[in-house]
Amino acid sequence: MNKIFRKQQLTPYEADYAQWCAEQGALLREGRLSDLDRENLAEEIESLGRSDKREIANRLGTLLLHLLKWQFQAEKRKAGWLLTIREQRHQISKLIDESPSLKTYPRKQLASEFEFARLKAVDETGLPEAGFPVDCPYQIADVLNRDFFPGVPWLPDQLIRD
């Protein structure tokens, strides 16, 4: 990449995002702070944190949905549900390891994500809405605990293979 950029030659943020990112990175490395697109660059950096929060919330919602199905449809437990539960816990843990400041974020999102996961569980299971708790019956420590599985105990050979 040409390391000499003139301000008028820089790619506008709206025109080509990938090229804009490459140019902004090069300008930072060269110490050409006055040539940076500071407003858009600041917005992008702030959005990185929001992206991790969205990912944690999405994964938490998926995890809660599968915990509900696991608990309330014990006779239909599938290997895929187990894998999804484990995957979501693992990925949430990785995100928190990479950004320790987000450690309390799953707890803050638990009620909100449970509310939607409950509705999705009703739709996916066909069970009556009244059969599911209105408030999250799980503590966040349990939700994220790799050994926690709600409902009746299970053995791996009891799972329906997908």
C-alpha positions as MATLAB code, in Angstrom:
seq = 'MNKIFRKQQLTPYEADYAQWCAEQGALLREGRLSDLDRENLAEEIESLGRSDKREIANRLGTLLLHLLKWQFQAEKRKAGWLLTIREQRHQISKLIDESPSLKTYPRKQLASEFEFARLKAVDETGLPEAGFPVDCPYQIADVLNRDFFPGVPWLPDQLIRD';
ca = [
       0.000    0.000    0.000;
       1.241    3.484   -0.810;
       2.298    4.963    2.514;
       1.973    8.524    1.282;
      -1.619    9.725    1.419;
      -2.738   13.200    0.695;
      -5.822   14.271    2.594;
      -7.777   14.783   -0.641;
      -6.796   11.260   -1.858;
      -8.147    9.420    1.148;
     -11.112    7.168    0.564;
     -14.305    8.483    2.140;
     -15.780    6.286    4.868;
     -19.037    5.862    2.943;
     -17.351    4.997   -0.380;
     -15.295    1.899    0.515;
     -15.252    0.793    4.143;
     -12.471   -1.787    3.768;
     -10.191    0.665    1.962;
     -11.012    3.380    4.500;
     -10.021    1.014    7.340;
      -6.730    0.152    5.651;
      -5.924    3.821    5.093;
      -6.812    4.813    8.642;
      -4.601    2.007    9.989;
      -1.704    3.153    7.822;
      -2.150    6.764    8.950;
      -2.113    5.680   12.600;
       1.040    3.641   12.099;
       2.715    6.575   10.363;
       1.718    8.918   13.195;
      -0.237   11.165   10.833;
      -2.919   11.917   13.378;
      -4.020   15.163   11.766;
      -4.998   13.258    8.597;
      -7.213   10.755   10.411;
     -10.974   10.727    9.952;
     -11.310   11.166   13.711;
     -15.104   11.219   13.964;
     -15.703    8.035   11.977;
     -12.669    6.348   13.522;
     -13.930    7.082   17.043;
     -17.363    5.765   16.101;
     -15.851    2.548   14.755;
     -13.767    1.964   17.873;
     -16.810    2.516   20.099;
     -18.831    0.118   17.973;
     -16.328   -2.666   18.624;
     -17.398   -2.777   22.278;
     -21.056   -2.704   21.290;
     -20.430   -5.599   18.928;
     -19.053   -7.774   21.737;
     -22.035   -6.871   23.903;
     -24.447   -7.814   21.116;
     -22.672  -11.111   20.627;
     -22.829  -11.931   24.332;
     -26.534  -11.045   24.438;
     -27.301  -13.149   21.341;
     -25.365  -16.117   22.647;
     -26.994  -15.784   26.072;
     -30.430  -15.785   24.454;
     -29.611  -18.930   22.477;
     -28.216  -20.563   25.608;
     -31.338  -19.748   27.624;
     -33.602  -21.072   24.866;
     -31.781  -24.390   24.849;
     -31.743  -24.617   28.645;
     -35.517  -24.140   28.617;
     -35.996  -26.796   25.963;
     -33.621  -29.079   27.882;
     -35.613  -28.645   31.085;
     -39.146  -28.661   29.717;
     -38.772  -31.234   26.957;
     -36.544  -33.757   28.692;
     -37.981  -36.594   26.603;
     -36.827  -34.880   23.403;
     -33.297  -33.943   24.453;
     -30.978  -33.991   21.482;
     -27.251  -34.122   21.085;
     -27.584  -30.874   19.116;
     -29.084  -29.116   22.144;
     -26.169  -30.270   24.282;
     -23.682  -29.049   21.687;
     -25.446  -25.690   21.395;
     -25.440  -25.229   25.181;
     -21.747  -26.035   25.369;
     -20.866  -23.852   22.376;
     -22.687  -20.792   23.721;
     -21.069  -21.125   27.141;
     -17.649  -21.526   25.562;
     -18.026  -18.525   23.256;
     -19.392  -16.274   26.026;
     -16.447  -17.294   28.200;
     -13.993  -16.476   25.395;
     -15.541  -13.046   24.858;
     -15.292  -12.264   28.564;
     -11.696  -13.527   28.693;
     -10.840  -11.153   25.826;
     -12.725   -8.249   27.425;
     -12.854   -8.724   31.215;
     -14.797   -5.472   31.604;
     -17.795   -7.362   30.134;
     -17.828   -9.925   32.973;
     -21.012   -8.498   34.514;
     -22.761   -7.970   31.187;
     -24.440  -11.412   30.999;
     -26.002  -10.836   34.448;
     -27.317   -7.453   33.308;
     -28.865   -9.021   30.196;
     -30.277  -12.155   31.818;
     -33.866  -10.969   32.383;
     -34.168   -9.343   28.974;
     -32.732  -12.294   27.085;
     -34.808  -14.741   29.113;
     -38.000  -12.931   28.175;
     -37.369  -13.468   24.464;
     -35.921  -16.973   24.909;
     -39.128  -17.945   26.727;
     -41.257  -16.808   23.786;
     -39.013  -18.671   21.352;
     -39.231  -21.802   23.525;
     -43.032  -21.618   23.384;
     -42.889  -21.352   19.590;
     -40.304  -24.102   19.124;
     -41.733  -26.623   21.582;
     -45.432  -26.074   21.018;
     -45.897  -26.161   24.779;
     -48.293  -23.664   26.373;
     -46.793  -20.347   27.411;
     -48.182  -20.817   30.919;
     -45.935  -23.874   31.280;
     -42.799  -21.745   31.253;
     -41.725  -19.491   34.131;
     -42.227  -15.766   33.551;
     -38.987  -14.861   35.331;
     -35.686  -16.585   34.697;
     -35.449  -19.566   37.050;
     -31.671  -19.819   36.633;
     -28.901  -17.847   38.281;
     -26.338  -16.428   35.860;
     -23.590  -18.474   37.537;
     -25.568  -21.635   36.724;
     -26.370  -20.536   33.168;
     -22.660  -20.109   32.467;
     -21.563  -23.184   34.455;
     -20.446  -25.930   32.082;
     -21.865  -28.625   34.381;
     -25.318  -27.102   34.909;
     -28.223  -28.720   33.082;
     -31.690  -27.992   34.495;
     -34.413  -30.544   34.996;
     -34.174  -34.269   35.472;
     -30.696  -35.807   35.368;
     -29.562  -37.285   32.092;
     -27.037  -39.692   30.651;
     -25.347  -39.192   27.273;
     -26.891  -42.386   25.897;
     -30.349  -40.913   26.530;
     -29.867  -38.186   23.931;
     -31.593  -38.368   20.586;
     -28.927  -38.295   17.901;
     -29.612  -35.590   15.333;
];
